[in-house]
Coordinates of C-alpha atoms in Angstrom, one line a residue:
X15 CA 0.0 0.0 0.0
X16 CA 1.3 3.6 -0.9
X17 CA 0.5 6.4 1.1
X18 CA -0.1 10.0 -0.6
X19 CA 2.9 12.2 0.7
X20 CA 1.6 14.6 3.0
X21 CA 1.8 18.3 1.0
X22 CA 2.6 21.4 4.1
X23 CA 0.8 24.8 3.2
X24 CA 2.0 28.1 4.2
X25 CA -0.3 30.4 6.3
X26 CA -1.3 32.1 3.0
X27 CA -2.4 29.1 1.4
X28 CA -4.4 27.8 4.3
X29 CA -6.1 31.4 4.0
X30 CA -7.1 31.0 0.2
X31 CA -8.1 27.6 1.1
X32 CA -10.6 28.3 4.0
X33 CA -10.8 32.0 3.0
X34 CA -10.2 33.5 6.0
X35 CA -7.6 36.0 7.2
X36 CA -3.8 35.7 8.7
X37 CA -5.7 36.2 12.1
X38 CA -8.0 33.8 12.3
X39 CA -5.8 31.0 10.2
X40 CA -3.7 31.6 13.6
X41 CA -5.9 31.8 16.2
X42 CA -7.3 27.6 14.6
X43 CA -3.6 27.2 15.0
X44 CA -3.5 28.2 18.7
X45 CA -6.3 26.8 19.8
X46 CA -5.7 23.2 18.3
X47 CA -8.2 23.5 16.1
X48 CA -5.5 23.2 13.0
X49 CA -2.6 20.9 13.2
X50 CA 0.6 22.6 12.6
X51 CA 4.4 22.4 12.9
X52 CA 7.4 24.7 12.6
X53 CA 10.0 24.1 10.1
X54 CA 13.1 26.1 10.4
X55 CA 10.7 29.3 11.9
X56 CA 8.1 29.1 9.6
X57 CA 4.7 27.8 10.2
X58 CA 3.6 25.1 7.6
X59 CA 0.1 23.5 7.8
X60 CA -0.4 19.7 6.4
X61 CA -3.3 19.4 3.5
X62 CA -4.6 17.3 5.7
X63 CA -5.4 19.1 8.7
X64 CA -7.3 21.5 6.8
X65 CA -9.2 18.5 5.1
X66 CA -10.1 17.5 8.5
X67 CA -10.7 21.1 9.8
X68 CA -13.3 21.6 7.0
X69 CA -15.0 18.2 7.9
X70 CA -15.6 18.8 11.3
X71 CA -16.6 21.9 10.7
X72 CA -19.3 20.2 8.2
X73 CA -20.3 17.6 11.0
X74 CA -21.1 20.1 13.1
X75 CA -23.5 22.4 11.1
X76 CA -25.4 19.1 10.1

């Protein structure tokens, strides 16, 4: 079985994705709400956190 790499977005990305601003892509980060990690200082998101993110945010308006 091959697993998809994993692709990391950059804060500005994630923004265009859930269009949102710099703020609030942060405060999900801060507040677990959106897996992230640090790679050399910089703040990279994986695809599939905000997959998930926009999942549960679906469960929960149904």
């Amino acid at each position: 079985m091959t697993t998809a790499p994993v692709e990391l977005l950059t804060v500005p990305e994630v923004m265009a994705r859930l269009k949102v601003g710099r703020t609030k892509v942060y405060d999900l980060i801060r507040t677990n709400r959106l897996v992230s990690i640090k790679v050399d200082g910089c703040r990279r998101i994986p695809d599939y956190a905000v997959r998930d993110f926009i999942a549960e945010q679906i469960g929960e308006a149904a």
